[in-house]
Amino acid sequence: MNRLITSIIVILSIGISLFAQKAQIKVGYDYHFFDPRGIEKQQDFILLAGQECSKFYNSRSQWLDSLRCTKDGEQWYVQQGLVMMGELMNKTREEREAILNSSPIGHAVDLYVVRDNDKFKVWDMVYSEYRKYTEPIEDRDWTIADDSTKNILGYECIKANAQYHGRQWTVWFTPEVPMNTGPWKLLGLPGLILEAVDSTGQHHFIANGIQSVDMKIPKVYEPYGYEKTTRKEFLKLCRFRYDNFQGMRDLHFGADAPKVSQELIEYETGKEGFDLLETDY
């Protein structure tokens, strides 16, 4: 751990401008959440971060998207998709989930969040509708609880709370890694955020590894036709599709897929009704 801290401090002392688009740390995060069916799910993310730039993404999606931007890669992807669709026919929900999890193209995570100085650039998808938008990075009014600490991955972390885009977040950050960054869009503290959970318990990020690096942050590939939008318009689209697109859910999950229902989620999980990471739409 001390070697990591020393390495980061040395890199920072060289000068930020030299590393305008380079990462000094690589952090793995587990993201636990409830999907619109009320089923608890987990996704893997990586954060590559420098002082004024970062990229939060899923490594398999990065690989697939870069592959699909080549002619041979797209042909392979289409072939794999046909094979997978055949395997999904007449299967139970549990069997379909197992096939999707084992397929090289199944259950890709479409979210990319890139920080570029004072703005976020976001790529995302809802039911095969691909969107991208840019938004300014807003100040967070964090309340730091200096007397509340927690050890994560061997780092002493301090508790902090803030409201962000409709949710109340509790995070644990470590001043031992002096970088203003964290999972998803969470930042604004004097240290790396290693854990974050919203007040309803629907969304939870927890770091599973951290290392010092010196590498260029890779670009986001666009094998799809991403339509430009705004943050709130994309959130409204997500909410509309989740609430009304029963036919698409039947296609993906079978006729036994329940409709999105606040009551259903609360009944089956004990959690408050499903909602997006940002609820201020």
Coordinates of N, CA, C and O in Angstrom, one line a residue, residues 115 140-145 158-162 169-175 177-182 186-195:
R115 N -14.8 11.3 -17.5 CA -14.6 12.6 -17.0 C -13.5 13.3 -17.8 O -12.4 12.8 -17.9
R140 N -20.5 18.9 -5.2 CA -21.3 18.1 -4.2 C -21.1 18.7 -2.8 O -20.0 19.0 -2.5
D141 N -22.2 18.8 -2.1 CA -22.1 19.3 -0.7 C -21.9 18.2 0.3 O -22.8 17.8 1.0
W142 N -20.7 17.7 0.3 CA -20.4 16.5 1.2 C -20.3 16.9 2.6 O -19.8 18.0 3.0
T143 N -20.9 16.1 3.5 CA -20.7 16.2 4.9 C -19.8 15.1 5.4 O -20.1 13.9 5.2
I144 N -18.6 15.4 5.9 CA -17.6 14.4 6.3 C -17.7 14.1 7.8 O -17.8 15.0 8.6
A145 N -17.8 12.8 8.1 CA -17.9 12.4 9.5 C -16.5 11.9 9.9 O -16.1 10.7 9.7
I158 N -12.8 7.2 5.4 CA -13.6 8.1 6.2 C -15.0 8.2 5.5 O -15.1 8.2 4.3
K159 N -16.0 8.3 6.4 CA -17.4 8.3 5.9 C -17.8 9.8 5.5 O -17.4 10.7 6.1
A160 N -18.6 9.9 4.4 CA -19.1 11.2 4.0 C -20.5 10.9 3.4 O -20.8 9.8 2.9
N161 N -21.4 12.0 3.4 CA -22.7 11.9 2.9 C -23.0 13.1 2.0 O -22.6 14.2 2.3
A162 N -23.8 12.9 1.0 CA -24.3 14.0 0.2 C -25.5 13.5 -0.7 O -25.6 12.3 -0.9
W169 N -26.5 9.7 -0.8 CA -25.4 8.7 -0.9 C -24.5 8.8 0.4 O -24.2 9.8 0.9
T170 N -24.1 7.6 0.8 CA -23.1 7.5 1.9 C -21.9 6.8 1.2 O -22.0 5.7 0.6
V171 N -20.7 7.4 1.4 CA -19.5 6.9 0.7 C -18.4 6.8 1.8 O -18.5 7.4 2.8
W172 N -17.4 6.0 1.4 CA -16.2 5.8 2.2 C -15.0 6.1 1.3 O -14.8 5.5 0.3
F173 N -14.2 7.2 1.7 CA -13.1 7.6 0.9 C -11.8 7.5 1.7 O -11.8 7.6 2.9
T174 N -10.7 7.4 1.0 CA -9.4 7.2 1.7 C -8.5 8.4 1.3 O -8.1 8.5 0.1
P175 N -8.1 9.2 2.2 CA -7.1 10.2 1.9 C -5.7 9.6 1.6 O -4.8 10.3 1.2
V177 N -5.1 7.7 -0.7 CA -4.9 7.8 -2.2 C -5.5 9.2 -2.5 O -6.7 9.3 -2.7
P178 N -4.7 10.2 -2.6 CA -5.2 11.6 -2.7 C -5.6 12.0 -4.1 O -5.1 12.8 -4.8
M179 N -6.7 11.3 -4.5 CA -7.3 11.6 -5.8 C -8.8 11.9 -5.7 O -9.5 11.1 -5.1
N180 N -9.2 13.0 -6.4 CA -10.6 13.4 -6.3 C -11.4 12.6 -7.4 O -11.7 13.1 -8.5
T181 N -11.8 11.3 -7.0 CA -12.5 10.5 -8.0 C -13.1 9.3 -7.2 O -12.9 9.1 -6.0
G182 N -13.9 8.6 -8.0 CA -14.6 7.4 -7.4 C -15.5 6.7 -8.5 O -15.4 7.1 -9.7
L186 N -19.4 9.7 -8.8 CA -19.2 10.1 -7.5 C -17.8 10.6 -7.3 O -16.8 9.9 -7.6
L187 N -17.6 11.9 -6.9 CA -16.3 12.5 -6.7 C -16.5 13.7 -5.8 O -17.5 13.9 -5.2
G188 N -15.4 14.5 -5.6 CA -15.5 15.7 -4.9 C -15.0 15.6 -3.5 O -15.3 16.5 -2.7
L189 N -14.2 14.6 -3.2 CA -13.7 14.4 -1.8 C -12.1 14.4 -1.9 O -11.6 14.1 -2.9
P190 N -11.5 14.7 -0.7 CA -10.0 14.7 -0.7 C -9.4 13.3 -0.6 O -8.6 13.0 0.2
G191 N -9.9 12.4 -1.5 CA -9.4 11.0 -1.5 C -10.3 10.1 -2.4 O -11.4 10.5 -2.7
L192 N -9.8 9.0 -2.8 CA -10.5 8.1 -3.6 C -11.6 7.4 -2.9 O -11.5 7.0 -1.8
I193 N -12.8 7.4 -3.5 CA -14.0 6.8 -2.9 C -13.9 5.3 -3.2 O -13.9 4.9 -4.4
L194 N -13.9 4.5 -2.2 CA -13.8 3.0 -2.4 C -15.1 2.3 -2.2 O -15.3 1.1 -2.6
E195 N -16.1 2.9 -1.5 CA -17.4 2.3 -1.4 C -18.5 3.4 -1.4 O -18.3 4.5 -0.9

